[in-house]
Each structure stands twice: as C-alpha cells, then as structure tokens.
Short mmCIF file of C-alpha atoms and ligand atoms in Angstrom, two decimals:
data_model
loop_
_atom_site.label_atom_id
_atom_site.label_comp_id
_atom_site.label_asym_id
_atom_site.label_seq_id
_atom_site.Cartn_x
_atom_site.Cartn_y
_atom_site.Cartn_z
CA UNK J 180 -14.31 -14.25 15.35
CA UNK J 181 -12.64 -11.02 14.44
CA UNK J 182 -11.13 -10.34 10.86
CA UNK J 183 -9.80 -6.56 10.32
CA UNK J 184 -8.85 -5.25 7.42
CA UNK J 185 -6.48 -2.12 6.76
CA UNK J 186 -6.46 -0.43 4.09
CA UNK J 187 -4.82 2.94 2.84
CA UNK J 188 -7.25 5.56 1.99
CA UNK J 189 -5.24 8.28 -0.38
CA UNK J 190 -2.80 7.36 -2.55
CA UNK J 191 -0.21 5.25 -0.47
CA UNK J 192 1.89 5.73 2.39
CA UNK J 193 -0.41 6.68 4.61
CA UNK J 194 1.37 4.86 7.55
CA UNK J 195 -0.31 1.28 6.85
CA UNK J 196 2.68 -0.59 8.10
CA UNK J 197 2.86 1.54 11.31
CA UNK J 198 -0.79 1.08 12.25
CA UNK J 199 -0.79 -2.41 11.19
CA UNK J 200 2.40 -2.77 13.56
CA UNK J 201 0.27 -1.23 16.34
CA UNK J 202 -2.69 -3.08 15.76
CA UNK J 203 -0.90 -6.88 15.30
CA UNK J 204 -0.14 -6.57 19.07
CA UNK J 205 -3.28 -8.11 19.14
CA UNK J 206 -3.89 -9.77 16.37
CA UNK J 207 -2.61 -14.19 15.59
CA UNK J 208 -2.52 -13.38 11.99
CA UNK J 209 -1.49 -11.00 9.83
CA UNK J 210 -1.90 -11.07 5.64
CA UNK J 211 -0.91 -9.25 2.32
CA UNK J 212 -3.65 -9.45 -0.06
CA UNK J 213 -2.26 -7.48 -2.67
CA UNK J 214 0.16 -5.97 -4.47
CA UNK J 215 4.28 -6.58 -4.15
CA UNK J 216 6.96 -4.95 -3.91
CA UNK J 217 5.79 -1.62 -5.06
CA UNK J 218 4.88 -1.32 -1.44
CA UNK J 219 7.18 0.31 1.08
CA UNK J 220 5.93 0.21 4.59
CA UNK J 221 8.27 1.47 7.33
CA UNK J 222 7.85 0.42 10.51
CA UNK J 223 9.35 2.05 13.81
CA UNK J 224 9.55 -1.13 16.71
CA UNK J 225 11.35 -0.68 20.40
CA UNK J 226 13.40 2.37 17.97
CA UNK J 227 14.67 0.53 15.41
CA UNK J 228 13.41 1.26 12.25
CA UNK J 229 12.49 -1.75 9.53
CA UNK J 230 11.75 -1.40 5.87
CA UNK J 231 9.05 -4.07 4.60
CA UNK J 232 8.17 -4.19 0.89
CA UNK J 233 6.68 -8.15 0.48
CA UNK J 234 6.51 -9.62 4.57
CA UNK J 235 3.24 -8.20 6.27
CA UNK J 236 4.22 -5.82 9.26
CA UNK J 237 3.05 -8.26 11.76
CA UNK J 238 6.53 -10.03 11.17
CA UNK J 239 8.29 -8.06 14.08
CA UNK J 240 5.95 -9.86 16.62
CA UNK J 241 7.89 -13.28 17.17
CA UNK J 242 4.16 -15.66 18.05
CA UNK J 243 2.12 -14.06 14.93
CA UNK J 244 1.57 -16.14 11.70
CA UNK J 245 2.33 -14.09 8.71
CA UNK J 246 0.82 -14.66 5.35
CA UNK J 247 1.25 -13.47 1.98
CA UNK J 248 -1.72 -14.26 0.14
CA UNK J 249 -3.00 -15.50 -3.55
CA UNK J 250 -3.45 -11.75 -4.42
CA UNK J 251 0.04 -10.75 -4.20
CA UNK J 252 3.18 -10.63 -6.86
CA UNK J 253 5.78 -12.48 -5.50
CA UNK J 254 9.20 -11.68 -6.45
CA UNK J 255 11.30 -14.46 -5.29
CA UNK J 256 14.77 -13.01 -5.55
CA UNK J 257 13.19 -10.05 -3.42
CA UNK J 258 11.41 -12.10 -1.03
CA UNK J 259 13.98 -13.76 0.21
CA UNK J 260 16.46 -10.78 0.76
CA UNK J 261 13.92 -9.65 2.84
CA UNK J 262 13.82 -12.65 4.43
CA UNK J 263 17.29 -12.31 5.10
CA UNK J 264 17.36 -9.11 6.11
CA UNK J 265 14.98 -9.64 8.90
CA UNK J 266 17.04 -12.50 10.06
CA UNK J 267 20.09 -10.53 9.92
CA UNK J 268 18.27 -8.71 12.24
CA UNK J 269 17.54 -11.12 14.64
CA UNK J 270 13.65 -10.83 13.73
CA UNK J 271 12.16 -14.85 13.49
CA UNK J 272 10.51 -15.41 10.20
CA UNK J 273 9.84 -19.52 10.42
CA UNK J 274 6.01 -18.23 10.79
CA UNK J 275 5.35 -17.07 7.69
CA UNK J 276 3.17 -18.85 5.12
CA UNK J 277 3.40 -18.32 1.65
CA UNK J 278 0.07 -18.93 -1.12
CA UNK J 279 0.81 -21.59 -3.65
CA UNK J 280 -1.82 -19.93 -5.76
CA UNK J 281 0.56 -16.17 -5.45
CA UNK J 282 1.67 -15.03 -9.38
CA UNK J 283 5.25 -14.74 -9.48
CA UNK J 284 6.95 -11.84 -11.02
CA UNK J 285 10.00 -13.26 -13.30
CA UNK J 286 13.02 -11.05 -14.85
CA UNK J 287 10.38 -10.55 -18.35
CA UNK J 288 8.50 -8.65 -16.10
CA UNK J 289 10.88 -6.31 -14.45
CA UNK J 290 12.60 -5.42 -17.88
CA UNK J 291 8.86 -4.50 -19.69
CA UNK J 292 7.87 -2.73 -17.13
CA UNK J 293 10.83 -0.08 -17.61
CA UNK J 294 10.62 -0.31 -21.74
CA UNK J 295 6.51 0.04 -21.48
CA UNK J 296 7.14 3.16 -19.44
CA UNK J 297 9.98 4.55 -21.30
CA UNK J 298 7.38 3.80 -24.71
CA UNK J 299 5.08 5.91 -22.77
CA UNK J 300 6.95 8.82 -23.00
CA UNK J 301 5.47 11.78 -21.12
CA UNK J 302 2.01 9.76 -20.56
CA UNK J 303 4.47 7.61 -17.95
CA UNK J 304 2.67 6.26 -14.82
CA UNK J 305 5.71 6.53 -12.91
CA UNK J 306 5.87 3.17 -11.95
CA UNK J 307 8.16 1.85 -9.23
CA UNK J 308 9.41 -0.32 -12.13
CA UNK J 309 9.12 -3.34 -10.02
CA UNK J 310 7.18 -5.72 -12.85
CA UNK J 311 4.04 -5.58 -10.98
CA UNK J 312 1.65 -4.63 -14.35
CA UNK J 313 3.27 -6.71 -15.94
CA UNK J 314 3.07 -9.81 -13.92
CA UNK J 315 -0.58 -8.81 -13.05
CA UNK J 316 -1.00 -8.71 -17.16
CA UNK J 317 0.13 -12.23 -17.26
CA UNK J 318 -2.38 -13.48 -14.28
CA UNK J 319 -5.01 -11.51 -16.26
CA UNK J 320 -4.27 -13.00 -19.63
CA UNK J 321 -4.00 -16.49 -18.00
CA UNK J 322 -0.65 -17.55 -19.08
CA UNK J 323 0.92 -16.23 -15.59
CA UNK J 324 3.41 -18.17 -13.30
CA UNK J 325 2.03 -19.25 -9.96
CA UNK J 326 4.24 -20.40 -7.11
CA UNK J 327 2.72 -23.31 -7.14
CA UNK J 328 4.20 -23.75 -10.89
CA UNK J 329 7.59 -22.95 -9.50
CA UNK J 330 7.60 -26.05 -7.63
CA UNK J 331 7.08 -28.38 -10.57
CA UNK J 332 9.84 -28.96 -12.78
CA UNK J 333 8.11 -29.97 -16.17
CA UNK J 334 5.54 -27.22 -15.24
CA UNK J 335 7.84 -24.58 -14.65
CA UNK J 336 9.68 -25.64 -17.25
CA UNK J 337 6.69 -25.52 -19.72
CA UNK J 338 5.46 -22.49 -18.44
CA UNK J 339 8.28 -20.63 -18.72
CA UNK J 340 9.17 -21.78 -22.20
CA UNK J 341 6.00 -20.66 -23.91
CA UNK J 342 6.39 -16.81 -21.79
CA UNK J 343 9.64 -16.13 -22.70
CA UNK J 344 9.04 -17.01 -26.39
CA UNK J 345 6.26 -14.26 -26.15
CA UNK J 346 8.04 -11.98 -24.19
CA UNK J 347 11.50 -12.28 -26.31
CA UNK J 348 9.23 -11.44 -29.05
CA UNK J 349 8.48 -7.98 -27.84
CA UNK J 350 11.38 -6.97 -25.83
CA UNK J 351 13.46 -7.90 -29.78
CA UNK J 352 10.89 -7.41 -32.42
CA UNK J 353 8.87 -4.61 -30.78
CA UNK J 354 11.68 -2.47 -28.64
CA UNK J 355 15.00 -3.72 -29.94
CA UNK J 356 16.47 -4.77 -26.84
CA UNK J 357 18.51 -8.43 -26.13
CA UNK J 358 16.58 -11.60 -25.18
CA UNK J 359 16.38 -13.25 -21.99
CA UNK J 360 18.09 -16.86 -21.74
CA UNK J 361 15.82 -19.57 -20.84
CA UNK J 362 18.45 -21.24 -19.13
CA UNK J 363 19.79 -18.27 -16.61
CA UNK J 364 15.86 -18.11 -15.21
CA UNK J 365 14.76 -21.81 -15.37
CA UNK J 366 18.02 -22.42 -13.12
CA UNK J 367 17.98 -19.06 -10.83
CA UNK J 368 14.05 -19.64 -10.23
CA UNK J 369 14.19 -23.54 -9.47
CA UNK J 370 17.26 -22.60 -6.79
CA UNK J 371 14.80 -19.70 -5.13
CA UNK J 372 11.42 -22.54 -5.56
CA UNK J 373 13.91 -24.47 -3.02
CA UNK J 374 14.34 -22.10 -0.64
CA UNK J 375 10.71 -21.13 -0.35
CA UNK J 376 9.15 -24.44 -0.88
CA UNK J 377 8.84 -24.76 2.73
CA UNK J 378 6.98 -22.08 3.53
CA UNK J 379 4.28 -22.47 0.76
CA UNK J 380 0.73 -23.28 1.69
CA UNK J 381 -3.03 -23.19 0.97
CA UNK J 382 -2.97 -19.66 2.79
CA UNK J 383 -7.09 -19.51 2.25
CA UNK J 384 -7.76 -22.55 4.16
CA UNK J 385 -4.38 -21.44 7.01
CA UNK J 386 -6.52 -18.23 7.07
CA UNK J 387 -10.20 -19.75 7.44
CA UNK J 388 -9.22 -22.36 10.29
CA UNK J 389 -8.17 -19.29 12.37
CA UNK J 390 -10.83 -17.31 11.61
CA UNK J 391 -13.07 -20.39 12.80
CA UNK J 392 -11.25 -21.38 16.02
CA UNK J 393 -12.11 -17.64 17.41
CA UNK J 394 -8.47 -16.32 16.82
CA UNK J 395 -7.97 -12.47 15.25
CA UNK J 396 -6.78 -11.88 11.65
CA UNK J 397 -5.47 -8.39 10.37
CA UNK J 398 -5.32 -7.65 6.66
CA UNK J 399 -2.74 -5.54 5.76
CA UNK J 400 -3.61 -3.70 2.37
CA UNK J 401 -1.21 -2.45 -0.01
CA UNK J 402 -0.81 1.08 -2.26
CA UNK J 403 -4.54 2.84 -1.37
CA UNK J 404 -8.02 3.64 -2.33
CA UNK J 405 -7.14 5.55 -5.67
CA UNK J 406 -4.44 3.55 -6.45
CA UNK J 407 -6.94 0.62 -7.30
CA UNK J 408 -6.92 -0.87 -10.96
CA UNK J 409 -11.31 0.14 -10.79
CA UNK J 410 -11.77 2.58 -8.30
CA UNK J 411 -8.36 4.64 -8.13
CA UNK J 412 -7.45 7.80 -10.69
CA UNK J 413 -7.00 5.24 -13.63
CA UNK J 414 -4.66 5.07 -15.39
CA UNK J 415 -2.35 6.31 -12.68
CA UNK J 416 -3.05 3.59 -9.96
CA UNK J 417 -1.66 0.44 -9.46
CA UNK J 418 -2.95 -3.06 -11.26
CA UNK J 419 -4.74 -4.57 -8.06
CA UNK J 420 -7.55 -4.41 -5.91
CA UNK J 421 -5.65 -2.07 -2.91
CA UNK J 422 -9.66 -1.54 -1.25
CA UNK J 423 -11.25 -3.64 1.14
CA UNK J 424 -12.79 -5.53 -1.14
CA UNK J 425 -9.62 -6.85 -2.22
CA UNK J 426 -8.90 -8.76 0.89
CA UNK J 427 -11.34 -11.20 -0.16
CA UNK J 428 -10.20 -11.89 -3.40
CA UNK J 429 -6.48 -12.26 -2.77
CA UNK J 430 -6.93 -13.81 0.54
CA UNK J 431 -9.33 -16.07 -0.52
CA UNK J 432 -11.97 -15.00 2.30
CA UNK J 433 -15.47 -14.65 2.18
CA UNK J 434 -17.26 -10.76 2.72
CA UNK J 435 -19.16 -12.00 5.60
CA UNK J 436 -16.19 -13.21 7.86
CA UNK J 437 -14.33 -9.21 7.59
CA UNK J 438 -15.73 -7.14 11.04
CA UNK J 439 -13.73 -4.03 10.67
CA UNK J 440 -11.98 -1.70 7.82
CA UNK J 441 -9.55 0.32 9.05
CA UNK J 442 -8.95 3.19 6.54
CA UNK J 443 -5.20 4.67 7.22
CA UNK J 444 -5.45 8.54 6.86
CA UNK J 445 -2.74 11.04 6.65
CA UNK J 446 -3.43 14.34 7.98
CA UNK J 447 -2.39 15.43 4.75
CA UNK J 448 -1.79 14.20 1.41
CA UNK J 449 0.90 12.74 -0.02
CA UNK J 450 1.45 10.97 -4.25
CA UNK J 451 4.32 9.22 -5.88
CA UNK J 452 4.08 9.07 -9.13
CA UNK J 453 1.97 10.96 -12.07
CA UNK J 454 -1.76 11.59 -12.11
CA UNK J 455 -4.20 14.30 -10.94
CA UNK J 456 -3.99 15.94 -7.21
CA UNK J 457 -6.33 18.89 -6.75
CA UNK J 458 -4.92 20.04 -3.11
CA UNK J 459 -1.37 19.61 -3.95
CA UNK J 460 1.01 22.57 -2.89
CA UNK J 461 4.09 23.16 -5.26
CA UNK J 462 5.12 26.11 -2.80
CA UNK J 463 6.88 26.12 0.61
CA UNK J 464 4.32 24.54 2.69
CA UNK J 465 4.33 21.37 0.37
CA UNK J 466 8.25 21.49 0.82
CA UNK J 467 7.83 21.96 4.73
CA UNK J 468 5.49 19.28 4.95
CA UNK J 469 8.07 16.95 2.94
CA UNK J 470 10.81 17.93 4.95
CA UNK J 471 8.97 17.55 8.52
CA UNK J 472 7.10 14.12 7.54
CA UNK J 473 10.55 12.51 5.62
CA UNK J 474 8.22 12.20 2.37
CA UNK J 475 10.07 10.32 0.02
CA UNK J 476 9.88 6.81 -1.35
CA UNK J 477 10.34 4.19 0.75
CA UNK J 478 10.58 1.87 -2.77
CA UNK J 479 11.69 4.56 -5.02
CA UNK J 480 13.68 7.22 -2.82
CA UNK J 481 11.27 9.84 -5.07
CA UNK J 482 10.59 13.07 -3.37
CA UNK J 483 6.98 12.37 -2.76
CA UNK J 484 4.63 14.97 -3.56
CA UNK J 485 2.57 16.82 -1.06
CA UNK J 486 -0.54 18.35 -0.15
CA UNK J 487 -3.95 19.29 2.41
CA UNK J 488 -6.10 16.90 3.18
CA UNK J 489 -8.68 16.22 0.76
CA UNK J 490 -11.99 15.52 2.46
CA UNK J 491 -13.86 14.41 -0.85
CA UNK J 492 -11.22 11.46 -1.33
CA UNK J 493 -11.62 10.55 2.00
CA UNK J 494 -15.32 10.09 2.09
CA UNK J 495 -15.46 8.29 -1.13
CA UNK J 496 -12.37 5.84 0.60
CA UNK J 497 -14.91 5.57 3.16
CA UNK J 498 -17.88 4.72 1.00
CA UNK J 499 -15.76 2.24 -1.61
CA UNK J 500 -14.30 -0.15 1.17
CA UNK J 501 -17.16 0.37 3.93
CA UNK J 502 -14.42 1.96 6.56
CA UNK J 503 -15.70 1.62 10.02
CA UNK J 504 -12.66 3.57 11.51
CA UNK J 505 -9.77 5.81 9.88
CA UNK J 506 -6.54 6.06 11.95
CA UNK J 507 -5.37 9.05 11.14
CA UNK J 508 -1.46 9.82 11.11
CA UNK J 509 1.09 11.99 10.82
CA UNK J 510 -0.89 14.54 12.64
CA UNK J 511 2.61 15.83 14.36
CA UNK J 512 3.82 16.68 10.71
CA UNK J 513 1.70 19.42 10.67
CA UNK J 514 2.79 21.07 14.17
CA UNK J 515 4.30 24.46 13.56
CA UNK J 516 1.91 25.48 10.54
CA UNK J 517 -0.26 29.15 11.51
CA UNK J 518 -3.45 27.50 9.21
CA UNK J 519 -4.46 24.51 8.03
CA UNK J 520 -6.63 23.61 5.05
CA UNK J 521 -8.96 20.97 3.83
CA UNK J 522 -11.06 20.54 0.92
CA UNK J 523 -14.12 19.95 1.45
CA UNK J 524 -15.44 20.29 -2.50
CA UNK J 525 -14.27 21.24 -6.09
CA UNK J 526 -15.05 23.98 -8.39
CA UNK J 527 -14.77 22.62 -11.80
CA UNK J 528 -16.35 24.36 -15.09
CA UNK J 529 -18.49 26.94 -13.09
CA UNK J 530 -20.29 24.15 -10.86
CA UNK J 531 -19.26 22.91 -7.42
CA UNK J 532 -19.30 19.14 -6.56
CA UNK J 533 -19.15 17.40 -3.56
CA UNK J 534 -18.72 13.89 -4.68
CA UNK J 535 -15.41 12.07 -5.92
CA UNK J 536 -15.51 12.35 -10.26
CA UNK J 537 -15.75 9.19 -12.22
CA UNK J 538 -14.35 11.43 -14.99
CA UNK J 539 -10.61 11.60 -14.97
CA UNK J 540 -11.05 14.43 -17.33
CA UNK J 541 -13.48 16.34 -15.15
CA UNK J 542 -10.95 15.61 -12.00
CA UNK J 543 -7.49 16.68 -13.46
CA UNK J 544 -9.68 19.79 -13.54
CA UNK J 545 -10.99 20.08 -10.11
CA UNK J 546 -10.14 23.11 -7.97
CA UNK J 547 -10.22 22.21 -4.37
CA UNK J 548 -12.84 24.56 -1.95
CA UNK J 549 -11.07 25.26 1.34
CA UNK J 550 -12.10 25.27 4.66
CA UNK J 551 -9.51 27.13 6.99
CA UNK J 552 -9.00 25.88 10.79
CA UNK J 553 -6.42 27.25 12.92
CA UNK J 554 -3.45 25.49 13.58
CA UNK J 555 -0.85 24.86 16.83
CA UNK J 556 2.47 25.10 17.86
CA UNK J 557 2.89 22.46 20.30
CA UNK J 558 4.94 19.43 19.63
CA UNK J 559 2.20 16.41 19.44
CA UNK J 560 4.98 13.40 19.48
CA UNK J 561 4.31 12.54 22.93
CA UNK J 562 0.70 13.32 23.81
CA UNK J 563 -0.64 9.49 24.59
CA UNK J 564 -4.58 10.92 25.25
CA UNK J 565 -6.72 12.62 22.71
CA UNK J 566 -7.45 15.28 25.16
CA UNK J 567 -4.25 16.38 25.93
CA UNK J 568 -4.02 17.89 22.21
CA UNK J 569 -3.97 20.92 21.96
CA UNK J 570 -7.62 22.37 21.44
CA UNK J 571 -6.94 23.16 17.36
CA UNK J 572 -5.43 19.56 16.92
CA UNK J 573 -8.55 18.24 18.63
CA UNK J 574 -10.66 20.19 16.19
CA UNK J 575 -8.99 19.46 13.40
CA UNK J 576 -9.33 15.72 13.70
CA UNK J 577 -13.22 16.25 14.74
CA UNK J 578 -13.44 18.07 11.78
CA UNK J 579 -12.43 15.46 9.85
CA UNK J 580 -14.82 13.16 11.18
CA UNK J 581 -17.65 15.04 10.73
CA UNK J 582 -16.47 15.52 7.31
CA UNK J 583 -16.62 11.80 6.41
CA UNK J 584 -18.91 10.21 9.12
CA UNK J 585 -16.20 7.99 10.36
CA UNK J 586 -14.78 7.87 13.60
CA UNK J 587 -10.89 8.36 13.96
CA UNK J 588 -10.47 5.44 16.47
CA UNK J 589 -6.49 5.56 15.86
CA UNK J 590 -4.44 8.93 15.94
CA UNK J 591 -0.71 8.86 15.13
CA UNK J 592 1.61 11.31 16.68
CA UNK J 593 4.79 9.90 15.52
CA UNK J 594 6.19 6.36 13.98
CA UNK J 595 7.56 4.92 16.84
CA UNK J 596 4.59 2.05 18.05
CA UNK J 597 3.79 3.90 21.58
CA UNK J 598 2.97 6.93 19.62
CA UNK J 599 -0.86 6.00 19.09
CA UNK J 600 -3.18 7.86 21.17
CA UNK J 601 -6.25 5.39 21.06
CA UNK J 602 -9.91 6.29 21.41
CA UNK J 603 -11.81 3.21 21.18
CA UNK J 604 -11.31 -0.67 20.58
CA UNK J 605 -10.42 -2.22 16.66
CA UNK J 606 -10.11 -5.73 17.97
P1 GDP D 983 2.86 2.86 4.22
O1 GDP D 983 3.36 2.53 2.86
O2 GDP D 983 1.42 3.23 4.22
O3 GDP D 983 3.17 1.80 5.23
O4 GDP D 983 3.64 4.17 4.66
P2 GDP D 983 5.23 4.44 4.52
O5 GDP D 983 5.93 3.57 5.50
O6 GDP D 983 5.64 4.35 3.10
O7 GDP D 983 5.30 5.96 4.89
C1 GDP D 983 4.89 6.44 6.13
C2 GDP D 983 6.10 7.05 6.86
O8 GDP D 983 5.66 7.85 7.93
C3 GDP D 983 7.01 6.00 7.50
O9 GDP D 983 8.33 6.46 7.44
C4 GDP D 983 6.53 5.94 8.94
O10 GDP D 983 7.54 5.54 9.85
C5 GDP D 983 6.12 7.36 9.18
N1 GDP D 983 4.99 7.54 10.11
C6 GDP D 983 3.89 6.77 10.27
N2 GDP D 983 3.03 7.35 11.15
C7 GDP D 983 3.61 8.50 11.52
C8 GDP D 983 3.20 9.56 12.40
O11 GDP D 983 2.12 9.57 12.98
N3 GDP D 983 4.06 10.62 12.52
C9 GDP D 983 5.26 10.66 11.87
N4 GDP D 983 6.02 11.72 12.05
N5 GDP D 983 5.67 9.68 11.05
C10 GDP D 983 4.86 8.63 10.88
P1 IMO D 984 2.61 1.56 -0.27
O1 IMO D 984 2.10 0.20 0.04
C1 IMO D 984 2.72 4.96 -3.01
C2 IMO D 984 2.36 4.07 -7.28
C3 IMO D 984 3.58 4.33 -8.15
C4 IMO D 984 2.89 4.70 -9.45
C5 IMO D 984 1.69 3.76 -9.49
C6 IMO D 984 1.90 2.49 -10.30
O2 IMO D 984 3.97 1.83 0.25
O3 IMO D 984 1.61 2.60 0.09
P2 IMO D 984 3.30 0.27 -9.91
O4 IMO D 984 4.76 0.05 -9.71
O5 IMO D 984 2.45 -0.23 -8.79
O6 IMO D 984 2.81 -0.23 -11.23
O7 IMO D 984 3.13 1.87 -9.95
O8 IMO D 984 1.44 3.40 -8.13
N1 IMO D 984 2.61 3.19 -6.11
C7 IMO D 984 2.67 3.61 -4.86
N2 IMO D 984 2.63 4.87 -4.35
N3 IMO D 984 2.81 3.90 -2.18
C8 IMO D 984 2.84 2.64 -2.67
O9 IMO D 984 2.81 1.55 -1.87
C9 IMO D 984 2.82 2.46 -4.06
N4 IMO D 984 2.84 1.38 -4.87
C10 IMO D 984 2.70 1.84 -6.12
O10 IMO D 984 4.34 5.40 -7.64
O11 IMO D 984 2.38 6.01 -9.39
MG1 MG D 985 4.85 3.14 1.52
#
C-alpha cells in the first residue's frame, strides 16, 4: 500500500505539477483534492511544455487513472477545454474519473468574485477571479451545486432556480449590475453535464479499491501551505484546505492510509497576489530571479513576486502537513547570484522569533534575520547526481535541511522531467 501526497509548501507554484509529473512515473493513480482552476501547474514532458489548471499532472502518462476529487471546484466549461486541449494534443484522457460529490462553479460565481473584489477596494485579495470563494461559499453555506446535481434535471433545475434568485439579488440590488438568465445556464450546464456524465464516479471508493489491491496513489495538492483557508496568511489565501490534511477530506481518504508528504520547495520564494512577505526583494535581485525562473502566472500572466527562501515558513509547512520529504526546485534559478540568503527568524517589535506568527498583524511586521551562504556560478540544469553540484549548491540545500529537519529527497535543476537529481526513494 503506498498513498503519497504532494503538497506545496510556500505560497504556490512551487513546481507541484513538475514533481508530481516526475513522481507519477510510478505511481497507478493520481488525484486533485482541492482547489480549481486557480491552479496553474506547468509541466515540461519529452520537451513539450503543457499547462494544467483542473486535470492532475499524472494525465501525460497514457496507463495512469486520473481523478479529480470531492474537494475540488469544478468548472465545467473549463474542464472540458482542457480536456480538449490535451486531446488536441494527442495526450489520452478516457482515464480520468470525475467525483459526483465535486461543487461546481456556475457563471454567479465567476461574476461575484470580480464585483466582491472590486467592493474590496485596496483590501483586494487579488484573486485569480476564477469563482473559486465563491463557489466554496456556496458548499459552505449548503445551498452549493454538486456534479452529481448537474446530472438530474428537476435537481439541477431546482437548484439552480433558488441560487440565481439569491445571487440576482446581489449582483442587482447590492452592486447594480444585470441579472443572469436562468435559461442561458440551465441549457449551457445540462449540454456540459452530457459531456462529462461519463466520466463521473464515486472517486472515494475508485481511490480506496486501489489503495487496497497494493497499487500506488499520488495526491497532487493545489495553491500551498499559507494559502490554506486555516493555516495560510488569512485573509490572503485561498478558500480550501491546500495542506496535507486536505487530501483526506476532498479525496475522501482516511489519515491512516497516506505514507508520505511530499512538501514542494522553491529555492526561493515566490507570491501572486496581496498579503504579507517578509523576505521579498523589490530590487534587482527579485527582478533577476523573475526573469531567470519565468515567474509569472501561469493562471493570471501576473508578474509574480519574488524573494529568499524563508526557513520559518518552511518548517511550519513541515510541521502543519507532517512532510516527510521536501523536493526542492528551481535550485538552477539561482545560478549566477555572488550570495544567497535565507531567513532563518524575524525581528518584530524589539524581540526575535523563531516560530511562524498566528498574528497577521504581528507578521505583516516581521523583519526577516539572514543567514548568508556563498553562492556558484556553474550552470546546475544538467547535473543528474547530488554530488556533482557544485560544493555551495550542495551546502545550500544541506542547509536547508538542517534548517527544517526534513530531508530534500527530490532536487530540481530545471522543468524538463529528467532534470531531478534523486537522493532516496518516495514510492
Ligand atoms: P505549480 O503551480 O506548483 O505546479 O508551479 P507552476 O507550474 O505554476 O510554476 C513553476 C514553474 O517553474 C513552471 O513553469 C515549471 O515548468 C518551472 N519549473 C519547475 N521546476 C523547475 C526547476 O527546477 N527549474 C526551473 N528552471 N524551472 C522549473
Ligand atoms: P498553484 O496550484 C499561486 C492565490 C491568488 C490570490 C489568492 C486567492 O498554481 O500553485 P483565489 O482565486 O484562489 O480565490 O485567490 O490565492 N492563488 C495562487 N497563487 N499559485 C496558485 O495555484 C494559486 N491559486 C490561488 O493569487 O492571492
Ligand atoms: Mg502554479
């Protein structure tokens, strides 16, 4: 029995859908359990490059079963674009299972998540404007739309009736904009229900019968650790469970059948969006390290902002989803820089901490303590062993182990799949 999960252990695009790509080699099943298509996860396969925002990163492998589970928003309309897209591309997708019990995101969703942000004027999360809090409001308030609901006519129809009469309500009364026509979405969602009707499953039972007959299942997280709606820099995070624990939930697994959590580390730090960053660099190594590592949006095209490595934030990743192992990418990115920095505490109000804030207050105010380590000048992108790094690289990723306690089984020198130098076994 062997049941992984991945998880990303900053603030996002850490490289999830790389390692996961990596690590599915091995794996017969591969599941979302969270999130939608907020996420952007770029894989690099035999040199092509493929963009996945809803279809776990195990899809490029032709034999493995791909799930999305209960946990995830579902946007139909996007869903199957991608779908199309990958077929377009000659990648199979007849293996992938979709959870009946999955909220769907509907067009209410997608239009109050832009007029909630634009009402929040220059308190704005920065949302990728996508309808996720909004559709995980609904599933929260218990009046949301499952696929499951989708597939029933009268249901669907029901359903639907009694949300749009709320949301017309606010997007009319409250912000002055035009209602949405029951008829254009009870139409345009029954057509997509069609399409994906065969593909819809009890994904927690599809999940547990492979657990139990021995074969290996990878959980591919979503966003990261401070992106999460209880442990993440609230209120700029995301409105799901992005941490380990979250693969049980919305995968509908049990804590005692997960083995491994592999936290996904960059070798430096990286935030879309608004919120506190203590070791962010608004000179011109932040701009070098977004021109080197390609740091924009995946979802959004936004530059992304960048930053060292914050040590603090990855212990407490380590401590809130139990990571056994970090892969740690990206570590070519910072080739070429004379020293490197990472905090390893903060100095805020004349005291020094060592431990991740509950405050939000307290950690918009945190100044980062640095620890300096040399850096190198070698290009990394085709070392394949961890000793043939150069002696600084070497230290700088021991560093970060001692740092956190956590082994970094997985080091990335590049996107491209064969750029993995690997140091011990995940499955
Ligand atoms: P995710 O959301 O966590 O899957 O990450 P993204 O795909 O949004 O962003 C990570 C980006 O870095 C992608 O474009 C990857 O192809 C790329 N990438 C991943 N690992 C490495 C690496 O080790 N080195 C370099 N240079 N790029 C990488
Ligand atoms: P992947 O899976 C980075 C950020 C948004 C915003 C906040 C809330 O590619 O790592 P939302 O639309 O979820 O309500 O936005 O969360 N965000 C991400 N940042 N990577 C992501 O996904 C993200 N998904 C959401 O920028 O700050
Ligand atoms: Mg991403």
């Amino acid at each position: 029995m062997a049941a992984v999960v991945l998880i990303g252990s900053q603030w996002g695009d850490e490289g999830k859908g790389k390692i996961t790509d990596f690590l599915a080699e091995k794996a017969d099943m591969v599941v979302r359990y969270q999130g939608g298509n907020n996420a952007g996860h770029t894989v690099v396969a035999n040199g092509e490059e493929f963009k996945l925002h809803l279809i776990p990163s195990g899809i490029l492998y032709q034999d493995k079963t791909c799930v999305i589970g209960n946990g995830v928003v579902i946007d139909p309309k996007v869903l199957l674009e991608e779908l199309s897209y990958l077929e377009e591309r000659k990648i199979k997708t007849g293996k992938l299972l979709i959870s009946s019990n999955a909220q769907v995101i509907m067009p209410y969703h997608l239009v109050l998540d832009g007029l909630e942000e634009e009402a929040r004027g220059d308190k704005k999360i920065g949302t990728t404007k996508r309808g996720i809090g909004p559709a995980y409001m609904d599933k929260a308030s218990r009046v949301g739309i499952r696929i499951i609901d989708l597939l029933d006519k009268e249901e669907f129809a029901e359903k639907l009736g009694r949300n749009l009469e709320e949301k017309n309500n606010l997007i009319v009364k409250i912000y002055g904009k035009e209602a949405l026509k029951f008829e254009d979405i009870f139409d345009t969602y029954l057509g997509y229900a069609e399409q994906l009707r065969p593909m819809v499953a009890d994904s927690s039972l599809a999940i547990d019968e492979c657990i139990q007959a021995g074969e290996k299942v990878l959980f591919e997280g979503a966003q990261g650790t401070l992106l999460d709606i209880d442990h993440g820099t609230y209120p700029y995070v995301t409105s799901s469970s992005p941490i380990a624990g979250g693969a049980c939930v919305g995968a509908g697994i049990g804590p005692t059948r997960i083995n491994r959590v592999v936290g996904v580390i960059k070798a430096y730090t990286t935030r879309v969006g608004e919120g506190p960053f203590p070791t962010e660099l608004l000179d011109g190594t932040g701009e070098e390290m977004r021109a080197n590592g390609h740091e924009f949006g995946t979802t959004t095209g936004r530059p992304r902002r960048c930053g060292w490595l914050d040590a603090v934030i990855a212990r407490y990743a380590a401590r809130i989803s139990g990571i056994s192992d970090f892969a740690v990418t990206k570590l070519d990115v910072l080739t070429g820089l004379k020293t490197l920095k990472i905090c390893v505490g903060y100095r805020v109000d004349g005291e020094i901490i060592y431990e991740f804030p509950q405050s939000q207050k307290i950690f918009k105010l945190c100044q980062p303590i640095y620890e300096e380590l040399p850096g190198w000048q070698e290009d990394l992108t085709h070392v394949q062993h961890f000793e043939e790094l150069p002696q600084a690289a070497q230290n700088y990723i021991r560093r970060i182990e001692e740092l956190t306690g956590v082994p970094a089984t997985l080091v990335a020198v590049g996107p491209g799949r064969e750029q993995t130098i690997v140091r011990g076994t995940i499955f």
